CSV table of C-alpha atoms in Angstrom, one decimal:
chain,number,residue,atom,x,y,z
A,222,UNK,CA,96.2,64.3,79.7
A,223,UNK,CA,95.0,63.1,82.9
A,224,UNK,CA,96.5,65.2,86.1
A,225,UNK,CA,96.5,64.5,89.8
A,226,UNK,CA,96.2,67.3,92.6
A,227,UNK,CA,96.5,67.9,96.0
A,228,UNK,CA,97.6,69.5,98.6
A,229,UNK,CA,101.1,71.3,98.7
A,230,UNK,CA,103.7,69.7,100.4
A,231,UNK,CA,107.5,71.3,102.2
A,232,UNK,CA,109.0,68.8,99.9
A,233,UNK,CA,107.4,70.3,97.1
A,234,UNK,CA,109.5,73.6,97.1
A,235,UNK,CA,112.1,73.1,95.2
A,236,UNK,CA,109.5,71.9,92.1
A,237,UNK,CA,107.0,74.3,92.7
A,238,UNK,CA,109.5,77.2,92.5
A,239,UNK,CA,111.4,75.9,89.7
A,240,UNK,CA,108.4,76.0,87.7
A,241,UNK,CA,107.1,79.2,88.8
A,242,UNK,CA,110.4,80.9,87.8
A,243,UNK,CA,110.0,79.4,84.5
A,244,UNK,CA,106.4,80.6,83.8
A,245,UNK,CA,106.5,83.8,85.9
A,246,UNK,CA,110.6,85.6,85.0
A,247,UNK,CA,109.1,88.9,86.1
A,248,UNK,CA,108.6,87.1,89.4
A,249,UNK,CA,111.4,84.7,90.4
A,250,UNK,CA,111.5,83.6,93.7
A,251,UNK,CA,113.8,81.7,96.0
A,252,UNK,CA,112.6,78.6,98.0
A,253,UNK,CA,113.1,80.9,101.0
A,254,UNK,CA,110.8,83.3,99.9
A,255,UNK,CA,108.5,80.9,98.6
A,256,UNK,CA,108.3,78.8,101.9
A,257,UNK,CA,108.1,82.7,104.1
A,258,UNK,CA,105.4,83.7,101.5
A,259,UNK,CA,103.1,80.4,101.4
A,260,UNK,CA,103.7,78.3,104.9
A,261,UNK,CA,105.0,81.6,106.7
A,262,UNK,CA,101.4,83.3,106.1
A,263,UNK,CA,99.9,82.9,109.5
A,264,UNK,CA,97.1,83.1,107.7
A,265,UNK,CA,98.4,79.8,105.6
A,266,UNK,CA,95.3,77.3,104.3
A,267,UNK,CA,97.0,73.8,103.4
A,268,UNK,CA,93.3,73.4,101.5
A,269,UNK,CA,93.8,76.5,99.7
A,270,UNK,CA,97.5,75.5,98.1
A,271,UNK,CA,97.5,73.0,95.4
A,272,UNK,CA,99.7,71.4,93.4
A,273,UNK,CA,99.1,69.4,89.8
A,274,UNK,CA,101.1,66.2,88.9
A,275,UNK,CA,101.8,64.2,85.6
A,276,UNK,CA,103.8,61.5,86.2
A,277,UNK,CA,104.5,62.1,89.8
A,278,UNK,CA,106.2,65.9,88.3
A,279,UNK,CA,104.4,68.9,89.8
A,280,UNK,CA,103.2,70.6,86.5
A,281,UNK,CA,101.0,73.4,88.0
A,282,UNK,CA,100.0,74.8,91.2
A,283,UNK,CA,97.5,77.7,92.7
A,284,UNK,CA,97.2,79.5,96.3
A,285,UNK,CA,94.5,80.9,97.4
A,286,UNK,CA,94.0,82.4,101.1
A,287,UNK,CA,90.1,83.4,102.9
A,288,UNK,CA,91.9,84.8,105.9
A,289,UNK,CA,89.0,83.3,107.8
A,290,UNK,CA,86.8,85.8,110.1
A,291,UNK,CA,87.4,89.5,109.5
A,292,UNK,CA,90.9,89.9,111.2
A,293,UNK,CA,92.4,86.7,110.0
A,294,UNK,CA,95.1,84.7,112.1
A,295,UNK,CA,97.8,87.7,111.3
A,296,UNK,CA,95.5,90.8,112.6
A,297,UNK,CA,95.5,92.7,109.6
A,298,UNK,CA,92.5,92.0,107.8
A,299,UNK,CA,89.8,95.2,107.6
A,300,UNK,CA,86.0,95.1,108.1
A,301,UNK,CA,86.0,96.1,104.5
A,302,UNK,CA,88.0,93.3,103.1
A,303,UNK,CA,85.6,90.3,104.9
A,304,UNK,CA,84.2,89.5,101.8
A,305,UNK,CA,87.7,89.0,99.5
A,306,UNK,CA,89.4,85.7,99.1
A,307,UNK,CA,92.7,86.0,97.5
A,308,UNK,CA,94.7,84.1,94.7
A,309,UNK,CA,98.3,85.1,95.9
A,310,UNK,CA,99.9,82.7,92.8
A,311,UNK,CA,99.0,80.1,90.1
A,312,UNK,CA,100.5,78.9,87.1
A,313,UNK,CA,100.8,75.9,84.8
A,314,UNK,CA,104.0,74.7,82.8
A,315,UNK,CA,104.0,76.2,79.3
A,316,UNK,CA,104.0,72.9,77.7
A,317,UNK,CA,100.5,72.0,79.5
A,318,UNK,CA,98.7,75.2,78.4
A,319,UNK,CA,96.9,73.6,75.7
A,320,UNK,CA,95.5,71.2,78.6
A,321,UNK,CA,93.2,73.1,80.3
A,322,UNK,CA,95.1,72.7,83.4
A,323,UNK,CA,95.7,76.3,84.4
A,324,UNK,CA,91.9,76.8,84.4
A,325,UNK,CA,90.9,74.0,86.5
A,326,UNK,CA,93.1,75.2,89.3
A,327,UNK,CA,92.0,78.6,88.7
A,328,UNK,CA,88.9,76.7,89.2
A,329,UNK,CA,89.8,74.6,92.2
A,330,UNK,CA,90.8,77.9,94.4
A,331,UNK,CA,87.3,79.9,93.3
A,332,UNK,CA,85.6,76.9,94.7
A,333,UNK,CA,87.9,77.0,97.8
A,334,UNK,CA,87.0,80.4,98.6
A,335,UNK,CA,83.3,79.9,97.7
A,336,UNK,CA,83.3,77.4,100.2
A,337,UNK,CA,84.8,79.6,102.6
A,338,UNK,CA,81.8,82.0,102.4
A,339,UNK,CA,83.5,84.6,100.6
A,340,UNK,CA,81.6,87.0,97.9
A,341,UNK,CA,84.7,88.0,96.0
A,342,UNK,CA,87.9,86.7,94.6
A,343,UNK,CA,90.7,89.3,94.5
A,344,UNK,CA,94.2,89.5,92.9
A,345,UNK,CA,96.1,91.5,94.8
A,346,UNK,CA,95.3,93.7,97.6
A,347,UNK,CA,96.4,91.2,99.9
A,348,UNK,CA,98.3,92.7,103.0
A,349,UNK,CA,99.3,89.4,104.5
A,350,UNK,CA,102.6,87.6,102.9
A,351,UNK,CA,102.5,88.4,99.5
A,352,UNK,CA,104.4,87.5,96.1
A,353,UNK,CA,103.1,90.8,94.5
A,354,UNK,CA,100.0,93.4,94.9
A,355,UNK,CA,98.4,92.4,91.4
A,356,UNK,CA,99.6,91.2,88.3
A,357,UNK,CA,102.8,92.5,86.2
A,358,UNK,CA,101.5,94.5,83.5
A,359,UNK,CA,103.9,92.7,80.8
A,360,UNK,CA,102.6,89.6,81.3
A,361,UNK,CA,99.8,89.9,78.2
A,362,UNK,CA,99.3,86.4,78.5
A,363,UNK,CA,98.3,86.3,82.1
A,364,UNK,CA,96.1,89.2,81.9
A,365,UNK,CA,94.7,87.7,78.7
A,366,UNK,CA,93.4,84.5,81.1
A,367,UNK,CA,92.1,86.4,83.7
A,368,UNK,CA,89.7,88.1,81.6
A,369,UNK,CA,88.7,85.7,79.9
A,370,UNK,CA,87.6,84.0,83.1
A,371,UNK,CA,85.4,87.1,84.4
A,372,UNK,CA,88.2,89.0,86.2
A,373,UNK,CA,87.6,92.7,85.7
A,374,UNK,CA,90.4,95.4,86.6
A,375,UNK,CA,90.2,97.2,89.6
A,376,UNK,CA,92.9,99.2,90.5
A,377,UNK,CA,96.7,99.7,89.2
A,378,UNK,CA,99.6,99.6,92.0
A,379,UNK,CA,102.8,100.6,91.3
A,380,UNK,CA,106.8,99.6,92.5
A,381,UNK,CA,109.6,102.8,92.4
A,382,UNK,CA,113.5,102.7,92.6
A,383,UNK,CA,116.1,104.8,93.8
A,384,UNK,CA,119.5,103.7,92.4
A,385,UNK,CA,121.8,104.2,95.3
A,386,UNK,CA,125.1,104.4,93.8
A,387,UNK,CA,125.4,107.8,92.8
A,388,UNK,CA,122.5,109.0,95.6
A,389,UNK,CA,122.9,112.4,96.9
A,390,UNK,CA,120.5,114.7,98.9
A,391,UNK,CA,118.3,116.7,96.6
A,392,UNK,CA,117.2,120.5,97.2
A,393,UNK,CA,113.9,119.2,98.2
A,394,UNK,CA,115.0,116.8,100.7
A,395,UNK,CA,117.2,119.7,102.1
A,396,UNK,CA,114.6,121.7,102.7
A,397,UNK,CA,112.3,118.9,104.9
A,398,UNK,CA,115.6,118.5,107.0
A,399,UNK,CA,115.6,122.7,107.9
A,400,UNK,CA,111.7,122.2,108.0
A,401,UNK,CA,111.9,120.0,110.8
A,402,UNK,CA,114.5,120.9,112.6
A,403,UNK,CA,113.0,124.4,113.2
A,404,UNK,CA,109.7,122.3,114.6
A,405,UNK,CA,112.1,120.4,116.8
A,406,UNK,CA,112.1,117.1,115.9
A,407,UNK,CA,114.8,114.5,115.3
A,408,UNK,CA,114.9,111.6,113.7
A,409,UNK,CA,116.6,108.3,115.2
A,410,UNK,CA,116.9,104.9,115.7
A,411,UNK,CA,114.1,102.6,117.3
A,412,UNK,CA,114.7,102.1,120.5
A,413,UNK,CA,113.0,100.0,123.3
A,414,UNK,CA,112.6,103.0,125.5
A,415,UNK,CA,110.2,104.2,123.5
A,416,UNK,CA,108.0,101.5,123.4
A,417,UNK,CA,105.1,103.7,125.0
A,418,UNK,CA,105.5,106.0,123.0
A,419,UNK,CA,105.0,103.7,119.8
A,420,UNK,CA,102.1,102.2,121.7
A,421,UNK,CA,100.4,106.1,121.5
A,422,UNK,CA,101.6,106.5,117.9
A,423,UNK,CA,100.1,103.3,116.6
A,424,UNK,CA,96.8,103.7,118.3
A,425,UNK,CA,96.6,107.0,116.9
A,426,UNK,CA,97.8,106.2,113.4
A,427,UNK,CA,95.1,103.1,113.4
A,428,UNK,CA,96.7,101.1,110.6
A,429,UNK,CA,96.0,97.5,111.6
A,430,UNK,CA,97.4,96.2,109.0
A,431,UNK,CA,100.9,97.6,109.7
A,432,UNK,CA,100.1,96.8,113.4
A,433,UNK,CA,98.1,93.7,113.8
A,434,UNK,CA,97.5,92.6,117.7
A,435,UNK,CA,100.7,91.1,118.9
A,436,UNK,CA,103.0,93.3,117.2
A,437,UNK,CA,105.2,94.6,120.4
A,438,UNK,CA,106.4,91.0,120.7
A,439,UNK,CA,109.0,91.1,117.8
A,440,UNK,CA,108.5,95.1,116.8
A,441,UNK,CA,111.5,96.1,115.3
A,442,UNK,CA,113.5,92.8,115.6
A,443,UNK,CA,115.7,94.0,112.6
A,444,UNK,CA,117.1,96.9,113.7
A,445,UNK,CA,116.4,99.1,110.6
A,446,UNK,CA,113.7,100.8,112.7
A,447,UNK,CA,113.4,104.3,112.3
A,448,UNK,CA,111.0,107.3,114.2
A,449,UNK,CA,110.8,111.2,114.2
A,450,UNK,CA,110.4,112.2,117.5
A,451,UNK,CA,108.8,116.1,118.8
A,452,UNK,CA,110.4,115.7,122.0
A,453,UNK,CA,109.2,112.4,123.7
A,454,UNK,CA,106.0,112.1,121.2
A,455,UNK,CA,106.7,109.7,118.4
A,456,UNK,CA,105.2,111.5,115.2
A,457,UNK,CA,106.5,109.3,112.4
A,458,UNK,CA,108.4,105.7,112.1
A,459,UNK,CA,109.5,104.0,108.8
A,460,UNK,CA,111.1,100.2,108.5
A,461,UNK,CA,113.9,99.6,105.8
A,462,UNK,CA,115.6,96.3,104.9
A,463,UNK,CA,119.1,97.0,103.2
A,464,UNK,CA,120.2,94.0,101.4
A,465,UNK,CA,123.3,93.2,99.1
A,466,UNK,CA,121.4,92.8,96.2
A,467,UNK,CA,119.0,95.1,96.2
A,468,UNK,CA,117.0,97.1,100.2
A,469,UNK,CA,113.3,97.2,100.5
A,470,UNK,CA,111.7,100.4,102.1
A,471,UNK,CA,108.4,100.7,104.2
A,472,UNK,CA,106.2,100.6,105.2
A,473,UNK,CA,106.5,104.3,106.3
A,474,UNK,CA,103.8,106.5,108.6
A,475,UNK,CA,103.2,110.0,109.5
A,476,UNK,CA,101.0,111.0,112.3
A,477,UNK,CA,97.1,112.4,109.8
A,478,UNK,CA,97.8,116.3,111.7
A,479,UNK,CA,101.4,116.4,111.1
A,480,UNK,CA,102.0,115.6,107.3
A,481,UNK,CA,102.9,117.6,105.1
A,482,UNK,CA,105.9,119.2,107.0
A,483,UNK,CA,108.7,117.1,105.3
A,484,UNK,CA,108.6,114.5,108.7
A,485,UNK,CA,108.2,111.5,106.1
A,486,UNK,CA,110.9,112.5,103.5
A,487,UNK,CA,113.5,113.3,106.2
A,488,UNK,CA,112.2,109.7,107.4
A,489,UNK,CA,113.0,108.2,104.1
A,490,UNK,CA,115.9,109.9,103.7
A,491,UNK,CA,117.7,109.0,106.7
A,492,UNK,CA,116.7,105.5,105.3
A,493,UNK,CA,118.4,105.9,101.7
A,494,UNK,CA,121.3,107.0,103.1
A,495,UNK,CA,121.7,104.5,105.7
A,496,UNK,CA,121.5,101.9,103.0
A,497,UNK,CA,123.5,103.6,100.9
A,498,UNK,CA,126.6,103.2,103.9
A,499,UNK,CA,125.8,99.4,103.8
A,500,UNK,CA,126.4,98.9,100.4
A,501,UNK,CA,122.9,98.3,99.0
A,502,UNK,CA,122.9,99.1,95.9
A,503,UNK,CA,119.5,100.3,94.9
A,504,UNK,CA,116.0,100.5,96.8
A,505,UNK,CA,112.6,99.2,96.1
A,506,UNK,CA,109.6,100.3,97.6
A,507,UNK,CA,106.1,97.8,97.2
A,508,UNK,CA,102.8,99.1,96.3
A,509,UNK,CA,103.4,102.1,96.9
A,510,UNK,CA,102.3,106.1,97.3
A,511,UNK,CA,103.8,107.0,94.1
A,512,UNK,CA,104.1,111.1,93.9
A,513,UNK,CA,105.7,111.4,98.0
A,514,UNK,CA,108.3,109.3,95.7
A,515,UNK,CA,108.5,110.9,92.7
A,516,UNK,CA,109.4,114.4,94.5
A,517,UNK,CA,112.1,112.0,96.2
A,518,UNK,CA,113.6,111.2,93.1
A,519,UNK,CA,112.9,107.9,92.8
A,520,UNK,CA,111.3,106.3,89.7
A,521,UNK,CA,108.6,103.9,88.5
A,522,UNK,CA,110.2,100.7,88.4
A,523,UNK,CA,106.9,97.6,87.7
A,524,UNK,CA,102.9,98.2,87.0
A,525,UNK,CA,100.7,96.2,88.3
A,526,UNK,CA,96.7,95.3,87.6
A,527,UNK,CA,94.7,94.2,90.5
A,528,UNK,CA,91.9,92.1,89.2
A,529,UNK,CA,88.3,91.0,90.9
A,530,UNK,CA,85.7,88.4,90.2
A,531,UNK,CA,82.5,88.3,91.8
A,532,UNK,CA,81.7,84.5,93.2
């Protein structure tokens, strides 16, 4: 069967995520999201996101991101990571598998990012606007192509969930709260006047990638900004996202000398229960630092494989 391709149009939303949902259930996206994720990247390519076509029907389509230059256009790429390109999505209709199509736009975004200088293709790992951190461990199928096109495993990420209906402070959580409160901090909301004070914490935390160059102009435009403060001295901070259908938590950070003391689960918790008044009825928190969750009493909710290729 012959196939067109090229570049990814706007107008092509509405095809691209109806067939994505279709090959990729563990994954289903809105157009929203799929628009935020792909053209909201500042980091966004048009050369890198490409669509296949029978019969003028898009049938397939890969993205693939260089974040050109170390930093990349969104700040928050790591002298470490300058050698990784990223495939942040590809699939091909079920119906076309036999076709050979899936692999020739796997091919068409290795190329991309060989052109772009980069050493090493990556699947997951990416900290710019992501669909996922690797790949779902149920899809077999998926994993099964991968390897068999020279991807190797490199790491396993992992989601959790805290089902918020019945939520109630455990005895560990309790104890963080008197923990803290005998060291004299308090946790509240973001607020403007402490700008400065954020500006120390993140130059002292030094996660870039949270805090890309810029990020004062819009920090904590949602409101559902939280920070432990030891008198004027912000020490932690943690963002949530409470939703109807289901919050998001993090990221969440802990000034290096200071962990340890309960600071980040009375940070969470405040979180979780703040939520929990809204109405969200469970939590998700994304690639994430699995036992400070576990002792929270959340649970493993998706596994993910994070897969490499050298170029």
């Amino acid at each position: 069967m012959d196939y067109e391709f090229r570049t990814l149009r706007r107008s092509d939303i509405a095809q691209v995520t109806q067939g994505w949902n279709e090959c990729l259930p563990y994954d289903e996206i809105s157009g929203e999201k799929f628009e935020g994720t792909i053209f909201g990247d500042p980091n966004f390519e048009e050369e890198g996101n490409i669509v296949a076509t029978s019969n003028r029907m898009i049938v397939g389509f890969s993205a693939a991101v260089a974040r050109e230059g170390v930093a990349g256009r969104d700040g928050r790429g790591q002298d470490h990571e300058k050698d990784f390109g990223y495939i942040k999505g590809l699939f091909a209709l079920d119906e076309h598998r036999g076709e050979n199509l899936k692999r020739a736009l796997l091919e068409k975004a290795l190329k991309y990012l060989k052109i772009k200088g980069k050493k090493f293709a990556k699947v997951g790992h990416y900290t710019g606007n992501y669909f996922f951190p690797g790949i779902d461990k149920r899809y077999e199928g998926e994993l099964g192509f991968y390897g068999e096109n020279a991807f190797e495993e490199v790491d396993t990420e992992e989601d959790v969930v805290l089902d918020l209906a019945c939520f109630r402070p455990i005895e560990y959580q309790k104890r963080a709260q008197q923990r803290i409160k005998g060291m004299g901090i308090t946790i509240e909301s973001y607020q403007l006047k402490y700008l400065g004070s954020m500006q120390n914490f993140v130059e002292r935390l030094n996660y870039p990638q949270w805090f890309p160059k810029g990020w004062e102009s819009d920090f904590a435009k949602s409101g559902s900004t939280l920070v432990a403060l030891l008198g004027t001295e912000i020490v932690g901070w943690v963002n949530f996202h409470p939703h109807p259908d289901g919050g998001e938590f993090g990221p969440i950070a802990v000034l290096e000398g200071l962990r340890g003391n309960g600071i980040g689960t009375c940070l969470l918790l405040e979180s979780v229960l703040r939520m929990k008044a809204l109405a969200t009825p469970n939590v998700t928190a994304s690639w994430a630092n699995v036992p400070f969750y576990i002792k929270n009493g959340w649970k493993i909710s998706r596994r993910y494989t994070v897969l490499q290729r050298r170029l």
